[in-house]
CSV table of C-alpha atoms and ligand atoms in Angstrom, one decimal:
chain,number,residue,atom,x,y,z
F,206,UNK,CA,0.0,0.0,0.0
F,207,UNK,CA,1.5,3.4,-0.7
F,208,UNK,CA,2.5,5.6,2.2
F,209,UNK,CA,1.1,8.7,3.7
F,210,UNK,CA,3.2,12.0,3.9
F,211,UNK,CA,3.5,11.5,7.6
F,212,UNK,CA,4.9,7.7,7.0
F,213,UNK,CA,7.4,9.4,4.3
F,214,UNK,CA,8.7,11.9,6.5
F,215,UNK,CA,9.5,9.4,8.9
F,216,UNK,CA,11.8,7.5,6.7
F,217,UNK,CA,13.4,11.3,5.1
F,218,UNK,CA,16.8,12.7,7.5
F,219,UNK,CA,14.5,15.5,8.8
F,220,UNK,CA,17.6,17.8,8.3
F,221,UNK,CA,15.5,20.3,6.6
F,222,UNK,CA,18.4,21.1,4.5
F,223,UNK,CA,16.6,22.4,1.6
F,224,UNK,CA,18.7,20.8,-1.0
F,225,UNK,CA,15.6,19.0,-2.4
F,226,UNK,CA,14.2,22.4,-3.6
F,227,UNK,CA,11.3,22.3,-1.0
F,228,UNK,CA,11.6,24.2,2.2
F,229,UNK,CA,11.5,21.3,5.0
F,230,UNK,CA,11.5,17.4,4.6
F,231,UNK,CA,7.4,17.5,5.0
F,232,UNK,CA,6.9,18.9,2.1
F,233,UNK,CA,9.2,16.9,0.2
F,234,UNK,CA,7.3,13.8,1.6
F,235,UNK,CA,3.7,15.4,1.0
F,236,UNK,CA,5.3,15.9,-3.0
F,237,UNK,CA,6.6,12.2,-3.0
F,238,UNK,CA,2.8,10.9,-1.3
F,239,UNK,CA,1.3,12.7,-4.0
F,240,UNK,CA,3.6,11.2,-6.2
F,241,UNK,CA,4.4,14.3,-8.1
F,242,UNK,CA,8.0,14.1,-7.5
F,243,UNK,CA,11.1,11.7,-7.4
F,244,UNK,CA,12.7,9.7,-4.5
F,245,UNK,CA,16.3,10.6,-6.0
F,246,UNK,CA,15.4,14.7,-4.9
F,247,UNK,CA,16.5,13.7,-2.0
F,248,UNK,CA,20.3,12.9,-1.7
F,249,UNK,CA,20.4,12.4,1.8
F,250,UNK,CA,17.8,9.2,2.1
F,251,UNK,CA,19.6,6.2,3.9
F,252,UNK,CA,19.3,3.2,1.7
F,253,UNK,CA,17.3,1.1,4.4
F,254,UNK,CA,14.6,4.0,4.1
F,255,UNK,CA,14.7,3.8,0.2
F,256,UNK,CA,14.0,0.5,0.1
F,257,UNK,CA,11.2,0.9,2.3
F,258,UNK,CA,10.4,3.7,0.4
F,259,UNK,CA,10.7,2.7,-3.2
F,260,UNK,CA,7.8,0.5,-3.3
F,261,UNK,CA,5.7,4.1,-2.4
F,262,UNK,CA,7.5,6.1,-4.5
F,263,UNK,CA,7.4,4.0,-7.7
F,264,UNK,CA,4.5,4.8,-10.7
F,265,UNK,CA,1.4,3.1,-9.9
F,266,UNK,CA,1.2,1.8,-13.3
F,267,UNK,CA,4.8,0.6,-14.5
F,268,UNK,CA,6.4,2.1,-17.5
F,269,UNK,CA,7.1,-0.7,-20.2
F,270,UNK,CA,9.2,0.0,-23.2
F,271,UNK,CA,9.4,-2.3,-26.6
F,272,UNK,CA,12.2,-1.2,-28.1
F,273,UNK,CA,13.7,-2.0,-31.8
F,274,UNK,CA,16.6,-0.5,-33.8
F,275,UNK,CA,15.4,2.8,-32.9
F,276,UNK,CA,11.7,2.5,-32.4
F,277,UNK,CA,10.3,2.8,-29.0
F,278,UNK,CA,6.7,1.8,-27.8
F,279,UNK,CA,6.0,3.3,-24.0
F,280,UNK,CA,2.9,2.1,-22.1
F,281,UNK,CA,1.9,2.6,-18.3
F,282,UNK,CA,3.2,5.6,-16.0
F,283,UNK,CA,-0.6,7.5,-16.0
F,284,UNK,CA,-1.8,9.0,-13.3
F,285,UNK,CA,-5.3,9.8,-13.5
F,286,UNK,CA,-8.9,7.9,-14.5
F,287,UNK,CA,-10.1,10.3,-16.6
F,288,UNK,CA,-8.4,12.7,-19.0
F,289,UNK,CA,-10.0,15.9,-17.7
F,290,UNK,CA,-8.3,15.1,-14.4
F,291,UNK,CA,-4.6,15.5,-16.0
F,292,UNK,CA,-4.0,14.2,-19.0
F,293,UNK,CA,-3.2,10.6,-20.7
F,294,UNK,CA,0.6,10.0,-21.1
F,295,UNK,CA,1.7,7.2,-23.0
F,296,UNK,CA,-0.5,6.3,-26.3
F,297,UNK,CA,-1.2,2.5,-26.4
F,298,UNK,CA,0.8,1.4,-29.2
F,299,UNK,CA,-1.1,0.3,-32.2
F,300,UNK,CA,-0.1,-3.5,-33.5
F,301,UNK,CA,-0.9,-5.0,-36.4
F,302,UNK,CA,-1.0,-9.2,-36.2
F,303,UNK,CA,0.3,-12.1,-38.4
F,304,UNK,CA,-0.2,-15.5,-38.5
F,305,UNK,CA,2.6,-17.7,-39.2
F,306,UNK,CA,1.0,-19.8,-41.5
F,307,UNK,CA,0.5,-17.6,-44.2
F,308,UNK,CA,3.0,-17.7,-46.8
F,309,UNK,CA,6.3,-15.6,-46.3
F,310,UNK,CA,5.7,-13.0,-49.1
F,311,UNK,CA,2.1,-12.2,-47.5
F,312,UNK,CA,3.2,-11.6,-44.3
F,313,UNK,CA,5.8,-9.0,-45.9
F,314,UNK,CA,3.8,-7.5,-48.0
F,315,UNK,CA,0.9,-7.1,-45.1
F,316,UNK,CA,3.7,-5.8,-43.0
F,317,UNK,CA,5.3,-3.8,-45.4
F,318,UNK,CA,1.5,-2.0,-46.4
F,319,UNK,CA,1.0,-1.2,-42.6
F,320,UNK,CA,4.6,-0.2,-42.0
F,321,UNK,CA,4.5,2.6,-44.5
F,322,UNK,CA,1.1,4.0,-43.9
F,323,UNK,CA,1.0,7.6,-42.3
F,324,UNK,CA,-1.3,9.6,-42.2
F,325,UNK,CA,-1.3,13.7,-41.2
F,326,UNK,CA,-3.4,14.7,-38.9
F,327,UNK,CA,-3.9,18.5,-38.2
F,328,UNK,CA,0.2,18.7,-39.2
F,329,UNK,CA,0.8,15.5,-36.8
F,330,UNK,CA,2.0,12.5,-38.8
F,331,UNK,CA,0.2,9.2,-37.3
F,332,UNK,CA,2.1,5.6,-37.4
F,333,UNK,CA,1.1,2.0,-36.2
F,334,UNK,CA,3.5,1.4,-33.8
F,335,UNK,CA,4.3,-2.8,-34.8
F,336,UNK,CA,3.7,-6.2,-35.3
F,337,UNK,CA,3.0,-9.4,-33.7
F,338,UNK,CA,3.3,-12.6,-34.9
F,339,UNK,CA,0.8,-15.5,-34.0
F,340,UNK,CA,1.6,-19.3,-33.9
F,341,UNK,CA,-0.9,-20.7,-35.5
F,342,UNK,CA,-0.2,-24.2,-34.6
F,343,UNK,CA,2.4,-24.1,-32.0
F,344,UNK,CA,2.1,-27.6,-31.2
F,345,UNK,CA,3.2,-28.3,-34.8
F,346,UNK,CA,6.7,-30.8,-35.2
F,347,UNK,CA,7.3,-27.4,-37.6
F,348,UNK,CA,5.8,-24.7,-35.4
F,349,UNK,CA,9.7,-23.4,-34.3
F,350,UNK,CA,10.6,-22.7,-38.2
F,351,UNK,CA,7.5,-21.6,-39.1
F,352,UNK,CA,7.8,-18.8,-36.3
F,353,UNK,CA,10.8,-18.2,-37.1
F,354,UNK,CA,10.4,-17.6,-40.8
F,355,UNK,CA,7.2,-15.5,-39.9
F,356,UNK,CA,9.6,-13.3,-38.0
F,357,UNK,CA,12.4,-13.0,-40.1
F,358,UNK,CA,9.9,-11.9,-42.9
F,359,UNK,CA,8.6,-8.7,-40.7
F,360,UNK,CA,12.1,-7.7,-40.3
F,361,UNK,CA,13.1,-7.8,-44.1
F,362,UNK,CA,10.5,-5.3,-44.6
F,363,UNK,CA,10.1,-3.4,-41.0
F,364,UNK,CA,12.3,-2.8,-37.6
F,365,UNK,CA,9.2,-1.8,-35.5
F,366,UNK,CA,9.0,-3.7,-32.0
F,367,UNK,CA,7.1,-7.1,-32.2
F,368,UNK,CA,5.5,-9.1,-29.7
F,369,UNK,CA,5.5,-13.0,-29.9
F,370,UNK,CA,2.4,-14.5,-29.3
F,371,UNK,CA,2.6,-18.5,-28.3
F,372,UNK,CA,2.1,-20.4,-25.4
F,373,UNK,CA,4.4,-22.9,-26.5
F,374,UNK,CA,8.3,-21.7,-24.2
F,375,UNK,CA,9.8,-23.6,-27.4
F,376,UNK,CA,8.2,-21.8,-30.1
F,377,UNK,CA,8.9,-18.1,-28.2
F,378,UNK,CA,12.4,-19.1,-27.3
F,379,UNK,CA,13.0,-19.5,-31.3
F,380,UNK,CA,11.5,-16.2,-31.8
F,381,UNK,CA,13.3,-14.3,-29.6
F,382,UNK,CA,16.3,-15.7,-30.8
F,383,UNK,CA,16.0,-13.6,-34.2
F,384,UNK,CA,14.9,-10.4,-32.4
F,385,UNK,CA,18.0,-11.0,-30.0
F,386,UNK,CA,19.0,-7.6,-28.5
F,387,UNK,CA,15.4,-6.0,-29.1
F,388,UNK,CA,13.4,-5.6,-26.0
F,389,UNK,CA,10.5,-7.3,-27.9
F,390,UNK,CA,6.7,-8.3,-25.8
F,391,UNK,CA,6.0,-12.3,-25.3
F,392,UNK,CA,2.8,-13.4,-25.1
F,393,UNK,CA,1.7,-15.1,-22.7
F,394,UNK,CA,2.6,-16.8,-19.6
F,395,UNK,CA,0.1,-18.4,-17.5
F,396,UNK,CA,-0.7,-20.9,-14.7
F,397,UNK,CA,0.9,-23.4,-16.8
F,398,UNK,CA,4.1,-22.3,-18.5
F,399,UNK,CA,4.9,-18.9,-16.4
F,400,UNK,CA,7.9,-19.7,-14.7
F,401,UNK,CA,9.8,-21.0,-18.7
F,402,UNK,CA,8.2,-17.6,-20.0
F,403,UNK,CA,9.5,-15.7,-17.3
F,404,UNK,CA,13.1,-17.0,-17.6
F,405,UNK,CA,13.2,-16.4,-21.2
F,406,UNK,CA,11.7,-13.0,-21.5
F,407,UNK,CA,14.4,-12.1,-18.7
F,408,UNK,CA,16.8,-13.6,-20.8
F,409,UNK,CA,16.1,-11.4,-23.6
F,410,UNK,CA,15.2,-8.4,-22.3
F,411,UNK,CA,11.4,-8.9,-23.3
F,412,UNK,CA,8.9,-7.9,-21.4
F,413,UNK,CA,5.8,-10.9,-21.2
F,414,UNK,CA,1.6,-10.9,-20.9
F,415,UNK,CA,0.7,-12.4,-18.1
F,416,UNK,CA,-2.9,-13.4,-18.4
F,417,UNK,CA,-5.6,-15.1,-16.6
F,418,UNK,CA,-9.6,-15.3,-16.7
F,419,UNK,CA,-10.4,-13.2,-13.0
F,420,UNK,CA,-7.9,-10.3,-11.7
F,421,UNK,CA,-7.1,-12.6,-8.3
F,422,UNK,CA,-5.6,-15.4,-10.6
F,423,UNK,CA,-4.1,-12.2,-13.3
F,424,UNK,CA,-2.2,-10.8,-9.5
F,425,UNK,CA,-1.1,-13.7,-8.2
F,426,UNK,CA,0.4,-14.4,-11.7
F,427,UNK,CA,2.2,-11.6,-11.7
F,428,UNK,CA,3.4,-12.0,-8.2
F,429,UNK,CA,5.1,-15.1,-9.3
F,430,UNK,CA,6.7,-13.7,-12.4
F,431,UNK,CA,7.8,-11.0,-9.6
F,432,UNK,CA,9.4,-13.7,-7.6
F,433,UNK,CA,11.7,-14.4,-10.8
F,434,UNK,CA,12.9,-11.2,-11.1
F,435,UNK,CA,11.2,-9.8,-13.9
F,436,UNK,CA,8.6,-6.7,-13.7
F,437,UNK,CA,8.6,-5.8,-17.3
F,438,UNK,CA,5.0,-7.1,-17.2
F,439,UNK,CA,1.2,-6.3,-19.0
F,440,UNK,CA,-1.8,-8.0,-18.2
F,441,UNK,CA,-4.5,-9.7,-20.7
F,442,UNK,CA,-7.2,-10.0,-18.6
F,443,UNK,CA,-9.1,-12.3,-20.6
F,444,UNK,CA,-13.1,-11.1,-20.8
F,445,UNK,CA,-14.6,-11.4,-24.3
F,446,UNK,CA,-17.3,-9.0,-25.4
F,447,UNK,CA,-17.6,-4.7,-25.0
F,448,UNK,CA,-19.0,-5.2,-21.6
F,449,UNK,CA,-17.0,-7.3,-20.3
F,450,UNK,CA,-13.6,-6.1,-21.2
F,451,UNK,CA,-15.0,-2.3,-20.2
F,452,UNK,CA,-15.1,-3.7,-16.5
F,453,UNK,CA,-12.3,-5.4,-15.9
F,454,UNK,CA,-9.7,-2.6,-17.7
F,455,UNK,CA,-11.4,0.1,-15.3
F,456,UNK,CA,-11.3,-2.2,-12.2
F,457,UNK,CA,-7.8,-2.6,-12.9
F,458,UNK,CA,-6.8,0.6,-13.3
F,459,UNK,CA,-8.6,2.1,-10.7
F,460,UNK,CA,-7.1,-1.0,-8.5
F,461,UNK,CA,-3.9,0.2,-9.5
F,462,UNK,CA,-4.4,4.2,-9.2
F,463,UNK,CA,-6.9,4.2,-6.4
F,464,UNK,CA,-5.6,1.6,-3.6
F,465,UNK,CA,-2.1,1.4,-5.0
F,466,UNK,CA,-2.7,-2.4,-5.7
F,467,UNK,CA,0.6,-3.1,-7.2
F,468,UNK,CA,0.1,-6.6,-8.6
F,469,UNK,CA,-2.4,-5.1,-11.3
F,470,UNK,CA,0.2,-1.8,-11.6
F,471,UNK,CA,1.0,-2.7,-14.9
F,472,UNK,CA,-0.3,-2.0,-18.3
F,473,UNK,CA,-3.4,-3.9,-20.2
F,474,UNK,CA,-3.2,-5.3,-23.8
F,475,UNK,CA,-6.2,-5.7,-26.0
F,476,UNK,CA,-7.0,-7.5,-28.8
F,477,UNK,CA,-10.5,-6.3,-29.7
F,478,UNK,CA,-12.1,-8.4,-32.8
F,479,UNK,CA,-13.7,-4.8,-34.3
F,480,UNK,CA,-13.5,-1.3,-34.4
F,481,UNK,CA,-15.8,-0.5,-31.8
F,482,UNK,CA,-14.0,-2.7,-29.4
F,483,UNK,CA,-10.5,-1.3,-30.5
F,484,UNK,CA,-11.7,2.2,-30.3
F,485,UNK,CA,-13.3,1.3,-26.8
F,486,UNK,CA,-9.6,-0.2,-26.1
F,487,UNK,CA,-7.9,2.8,-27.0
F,488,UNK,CA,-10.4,5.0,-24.4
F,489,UNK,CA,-10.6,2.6,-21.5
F,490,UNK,CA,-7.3,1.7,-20.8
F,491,UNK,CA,-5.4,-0.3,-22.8
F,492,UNK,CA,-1.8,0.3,-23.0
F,493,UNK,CA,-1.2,-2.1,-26.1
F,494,UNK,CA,-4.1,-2.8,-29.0
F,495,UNK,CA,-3.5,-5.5,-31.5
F,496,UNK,CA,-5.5,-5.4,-34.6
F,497,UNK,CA,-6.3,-8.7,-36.5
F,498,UNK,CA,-5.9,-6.5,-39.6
F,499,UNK,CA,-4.6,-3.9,-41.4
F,500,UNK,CA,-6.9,-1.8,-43.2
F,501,UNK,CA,-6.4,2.1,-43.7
F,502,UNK,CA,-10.0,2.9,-43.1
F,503,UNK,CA,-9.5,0.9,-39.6
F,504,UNK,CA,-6.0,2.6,-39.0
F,505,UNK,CA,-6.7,6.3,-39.5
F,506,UNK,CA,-10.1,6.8,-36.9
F,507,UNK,CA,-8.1,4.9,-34.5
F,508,UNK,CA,-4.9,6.8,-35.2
F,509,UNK,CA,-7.1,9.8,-34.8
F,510,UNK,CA,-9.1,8.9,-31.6
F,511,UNK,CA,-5.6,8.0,-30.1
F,512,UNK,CA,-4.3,11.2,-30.6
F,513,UNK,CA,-6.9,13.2,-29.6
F,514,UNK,CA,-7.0,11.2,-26.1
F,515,UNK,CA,-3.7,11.1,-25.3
F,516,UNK,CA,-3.0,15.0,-26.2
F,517,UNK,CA,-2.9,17.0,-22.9
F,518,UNK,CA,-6.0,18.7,-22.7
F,519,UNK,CA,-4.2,21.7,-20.8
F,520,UNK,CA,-2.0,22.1,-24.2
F,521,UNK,CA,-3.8,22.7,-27.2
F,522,UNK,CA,-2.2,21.6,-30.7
F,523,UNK,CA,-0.4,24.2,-32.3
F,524,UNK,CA,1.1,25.0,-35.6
F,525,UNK,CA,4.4,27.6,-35.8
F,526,UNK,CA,3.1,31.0,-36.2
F,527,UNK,CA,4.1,32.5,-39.6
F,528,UNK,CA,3.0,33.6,-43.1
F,529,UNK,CA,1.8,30.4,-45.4
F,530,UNK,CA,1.7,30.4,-48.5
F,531,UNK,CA,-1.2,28.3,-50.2
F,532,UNK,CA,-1.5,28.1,-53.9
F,533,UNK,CA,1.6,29.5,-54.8
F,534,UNK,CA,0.8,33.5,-54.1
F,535,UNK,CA,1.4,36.7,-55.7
F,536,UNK,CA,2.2,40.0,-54.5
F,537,UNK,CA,-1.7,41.2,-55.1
F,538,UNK,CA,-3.0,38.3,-53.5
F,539,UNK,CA,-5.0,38.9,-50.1
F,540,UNK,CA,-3.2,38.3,-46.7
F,541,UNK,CA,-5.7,36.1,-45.0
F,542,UNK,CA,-5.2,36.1,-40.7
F,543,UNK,CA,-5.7,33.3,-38.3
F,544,UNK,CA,-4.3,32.0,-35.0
F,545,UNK,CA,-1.9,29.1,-34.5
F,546,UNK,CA,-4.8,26.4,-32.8
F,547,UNK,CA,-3.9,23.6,-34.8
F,548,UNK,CA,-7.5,23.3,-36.0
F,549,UNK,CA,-8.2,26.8,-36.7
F,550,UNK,CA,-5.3,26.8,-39.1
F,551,UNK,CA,-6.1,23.7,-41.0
F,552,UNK,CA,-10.1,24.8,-41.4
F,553,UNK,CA,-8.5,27.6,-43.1
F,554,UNK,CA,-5.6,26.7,-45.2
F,555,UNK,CA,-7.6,23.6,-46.3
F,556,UNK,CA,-10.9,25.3,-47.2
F,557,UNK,CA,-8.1,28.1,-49.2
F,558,UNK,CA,-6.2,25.3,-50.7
F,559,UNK,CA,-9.2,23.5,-52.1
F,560,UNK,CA,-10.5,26.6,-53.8
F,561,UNK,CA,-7.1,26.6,-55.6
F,562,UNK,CA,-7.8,30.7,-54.8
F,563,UNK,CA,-3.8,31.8,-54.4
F,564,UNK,CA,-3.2,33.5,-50.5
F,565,UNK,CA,-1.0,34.5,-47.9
F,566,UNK,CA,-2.4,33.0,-44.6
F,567,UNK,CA,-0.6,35.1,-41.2
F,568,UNK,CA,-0.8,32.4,-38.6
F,569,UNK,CA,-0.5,34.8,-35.2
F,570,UNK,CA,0.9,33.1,-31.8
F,571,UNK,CA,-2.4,33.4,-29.9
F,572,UNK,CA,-1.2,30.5,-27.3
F,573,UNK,CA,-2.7,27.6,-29.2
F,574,UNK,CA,-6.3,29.2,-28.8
F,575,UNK,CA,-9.0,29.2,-31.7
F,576,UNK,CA,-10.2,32.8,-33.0
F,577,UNK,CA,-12.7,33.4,-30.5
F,578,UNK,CA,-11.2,31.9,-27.6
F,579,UNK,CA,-8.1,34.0,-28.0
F,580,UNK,CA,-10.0,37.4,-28.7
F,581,UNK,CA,-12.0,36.9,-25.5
F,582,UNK,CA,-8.2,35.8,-23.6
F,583,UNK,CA,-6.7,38.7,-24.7
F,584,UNK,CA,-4.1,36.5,-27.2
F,585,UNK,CA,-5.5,38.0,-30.4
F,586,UNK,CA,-5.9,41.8,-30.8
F,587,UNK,CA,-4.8,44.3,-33.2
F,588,UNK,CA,-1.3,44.9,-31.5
F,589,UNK,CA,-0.4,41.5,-31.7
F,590,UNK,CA,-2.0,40.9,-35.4
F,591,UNK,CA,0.4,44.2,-36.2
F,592,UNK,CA,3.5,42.7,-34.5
F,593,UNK,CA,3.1,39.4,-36.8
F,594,UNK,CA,2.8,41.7,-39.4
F,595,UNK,CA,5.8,43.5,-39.1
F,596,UNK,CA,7.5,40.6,-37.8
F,597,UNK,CA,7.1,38.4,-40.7
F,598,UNK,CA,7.6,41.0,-43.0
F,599,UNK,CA,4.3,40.7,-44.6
F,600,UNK,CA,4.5,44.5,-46.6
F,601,UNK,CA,7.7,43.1,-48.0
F,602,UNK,CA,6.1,40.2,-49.7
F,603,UNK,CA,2.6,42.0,-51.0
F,604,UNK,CA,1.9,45.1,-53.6
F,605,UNK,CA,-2.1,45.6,-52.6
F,606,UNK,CA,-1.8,46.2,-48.6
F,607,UNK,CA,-5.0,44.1,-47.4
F,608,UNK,CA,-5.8,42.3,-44.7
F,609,UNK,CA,-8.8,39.9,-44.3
F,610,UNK,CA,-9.4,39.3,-40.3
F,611,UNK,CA,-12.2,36.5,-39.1
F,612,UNK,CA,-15.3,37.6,-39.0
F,613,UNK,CA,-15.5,36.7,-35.7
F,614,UNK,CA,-13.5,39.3,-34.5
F,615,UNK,CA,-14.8,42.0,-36.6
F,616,UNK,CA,-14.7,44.9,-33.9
F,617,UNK,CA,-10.6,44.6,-34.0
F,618,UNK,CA,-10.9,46.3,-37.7
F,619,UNK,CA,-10.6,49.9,-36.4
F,620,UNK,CA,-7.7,49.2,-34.3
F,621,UNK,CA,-5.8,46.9,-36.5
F,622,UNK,CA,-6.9,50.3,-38.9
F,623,UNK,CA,-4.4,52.3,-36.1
F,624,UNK,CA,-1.5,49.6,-35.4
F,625,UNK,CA,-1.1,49.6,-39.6
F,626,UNK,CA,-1.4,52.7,-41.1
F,627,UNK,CA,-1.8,52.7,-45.1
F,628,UNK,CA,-3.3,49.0,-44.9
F,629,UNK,CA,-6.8,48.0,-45.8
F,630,UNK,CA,-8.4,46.3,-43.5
F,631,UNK,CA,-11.2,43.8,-44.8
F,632,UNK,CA,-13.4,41.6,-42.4
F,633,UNK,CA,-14.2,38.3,-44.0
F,634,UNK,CA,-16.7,35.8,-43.5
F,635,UNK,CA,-17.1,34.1,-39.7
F,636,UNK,CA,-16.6,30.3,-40.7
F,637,UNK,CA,-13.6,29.2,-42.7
F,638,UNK,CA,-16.3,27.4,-44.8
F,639,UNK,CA,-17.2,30.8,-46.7
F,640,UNK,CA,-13.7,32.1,-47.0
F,641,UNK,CA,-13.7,30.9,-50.9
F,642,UNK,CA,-17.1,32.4,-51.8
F,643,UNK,CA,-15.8,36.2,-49.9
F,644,UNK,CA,-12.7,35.7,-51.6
F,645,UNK,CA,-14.2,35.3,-55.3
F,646,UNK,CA,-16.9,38.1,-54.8
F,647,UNK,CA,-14.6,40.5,-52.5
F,648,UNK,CA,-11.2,40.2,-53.4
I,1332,SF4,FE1,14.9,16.9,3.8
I,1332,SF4,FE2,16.3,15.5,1.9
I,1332,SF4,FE3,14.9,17.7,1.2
I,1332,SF4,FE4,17.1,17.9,2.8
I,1332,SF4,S1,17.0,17.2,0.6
I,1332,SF4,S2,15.2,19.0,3.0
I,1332,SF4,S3,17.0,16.1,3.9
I,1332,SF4,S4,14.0,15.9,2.0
């Protein structure tokens, strides 16, 4: 169970020598409680108290890494139930699966389609994270080569992690043996075969699915994987069906948040047989989703949903304030102004772009914030619409001095009129929607 301030500060020198950064060694403890801080802060802790104190101080949900020639798949370290509390840290990593007995060239080119698909969204480029590889008849006398070929196929045409997905300790051992020096994911251990897969994933760096049909058999699993030594660890708790699955990821997580239950402090994996299950993976809590498929139409929504729960609600997605071009401008063409929330600018430059109407669009720095937003925060005002001006040397790149502000924000027209003297100021339509129609008939 974790400890309370008071039980911290017990175990802390009580020196009060600042050196932490915090004023006295209670409120270095209240920090560490709240887990908002390190342990390590402190340089003075005895190693008898960190040991004691380790257990408290470490994340409630482990971190686990996949790693492969460069890539890196994080799960686990979040803090928080629900989004609006914090935010989300660590997106579950998308996987595409395999089978092994599909022939060689269609597992690489399945790979190789999946591997290469990206996909922008609002200027963020979206990847599938990896690949894992199914026995499909691991207790076959070929089941070792046929793994093994399977594997050696995704990394002619990919080097994202992999997970290894057999029961057999045979089969995986193969497998790793051609990822050796990845930290790659085996799945699974259970009641039967937990202490082989234990010693091999240990032995390899891999981290291993522990999994089990009720969370008392899923934590005492995990205890005994513990006892070997190895906590690079992610749970399967097996539930078919929306409902099901929905109950037993929350119960876990808020096991593992809530009471500090450290036995189910590790991440979940899904393998949801649709969209709607994968989506509902992705939301509720899954730190690793792998798809049976690989379809664009499935990839991008998911990407999408993904990244727009895991991006801190606190920060809103921005694009680099500057002057755009879209459609290859001219001197007369109009200077169009926005702000730099990542959505505002793409509503704009894509409704611009697709008109094939040539413009300069000023993005302004208004923190992130849409037109309106910003306006009413005080982030997007005429001074700060004349600074960008000026400061991206719009004049320089025009002959007709115009500027088109957002309808929205019409009232700032007589005080951008002041701030840029010898400019005519235009106020456009309210919704990007309309900016091609004004821009025909105005411009
Ligand atoms: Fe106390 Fe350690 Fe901070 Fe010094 S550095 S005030 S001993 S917690």
């Amino acid at each position: 169970m974790a400890l309370s301030g008071i039980q911290i500060y017990k175990l802390l020198p009580q020196t009060n020598c600042k050196e932490c950064g915090f004023p006295t060694c209670l409120a270095f403890a209240m920090k560490l409680a709240a887990k908002q801080i390190e342990l390590s802060g402190c340089p003075y802790v005895t190693e008898a108290s960190k040991a004691q104190l380790a257990e408290s101080a470490a994340p409630p949900i482990r971190l686990i890494t996949l790693k492969s020639n460069g890539y890196e798949v994080k799960a686990g370290n979040e803090v928080v139930m629900f989004r609006h509390e914090k935010t989300f840290y660590n997106k579950p990593g998308l996987f595409i699966k395999v089978r092994d007995d599909e022939d060689v060239e269609v597992i690489k080119a399945k790979v190789a389609a999946a591997d290469a698909y990206t996909t922008n969204y609002v200027g963020i480029d979206l990847v599938l994270d990896g690949f894992a590889v199914e026995s499909a008849n691991e207790s076959a006398t070929d089941a070792v080569a046929k793994f093994s070929a399977a594997i050696s196929a995704i990394r002619e045409v990919s080097h994202r992690p992999v997970i290894l997905i057999s029961l057999n300790p045979a089969v995986i051992a193969a497998g790793l043996r051609v990822v050796d020096g990845e930290h790659p994911m085996v799945y699974a251990a259970n009641s039967q075969n937990w202490a082989e897969m234990a010693d091999l994933a240990k032995q390899h760096q891999a981290s291993i699915v522990v999994n089990a049909v009720s969370l008392e058999e899923l934590a005492g699993l995990t205890e005994k994987v513990k006892s070997k030594g190895l906590e690079e660890m992610v749970l399967d708790p097996i539930g078919p069906g929306l409902s099901r699955s929905l109950t037993l990821h929350t119960q876990i997580r808020r096991l593992a948040l809530k009471k500090n239950f450290r036995a189910l402090g590790y991440p979940i994996i899904a393998f949801p047989e649709n969209a709607m299950a994968a989506a509902q993976a992705i939301a509720k809590y899954a730190g690793f989703v792998v798809l049976d498929r690989f379809a664009p139409e499935l990839a991008y929504p998911l990407l999408v949903l993904r990244q727009n729960i895991y991006t801190d609600p606190q920060k809103p997605i921005q694009v680099q304030p500057g002057l755009y071009e879209i459609n290859a401008p001219k001197p007369e063409s109009p200077v169009l102004v926005t702000t730099n929330f990542s959505i505002t600018y793409f509503s704009v430059a894509n409704e611009v772009e697709g008109s094939g109407l040539p413009a300069w669009l000023l993005v302004t720095d208004a923190e992130g914030m849409s037109v309106l937003t910003a306006w009413a925060a005080g982030k997007f005002d005429a001074e700060r619409i004349a600074k960008a001006v000026k400061g991206f040397n719009v004049a320089d790149k025009v002959s007709i001095k115009r500027i088109v502000l957002p309808g929205h924000v019409a009232v700032l027209s007589g005080e951008l009129e002041s701030e840029l003297p010898g400019w005519d100021i235009r106020v456009g339509p309210r919704e990007a929607v309309d900016l091609p129609k004004f821009m025909k008939q105005t411009l």
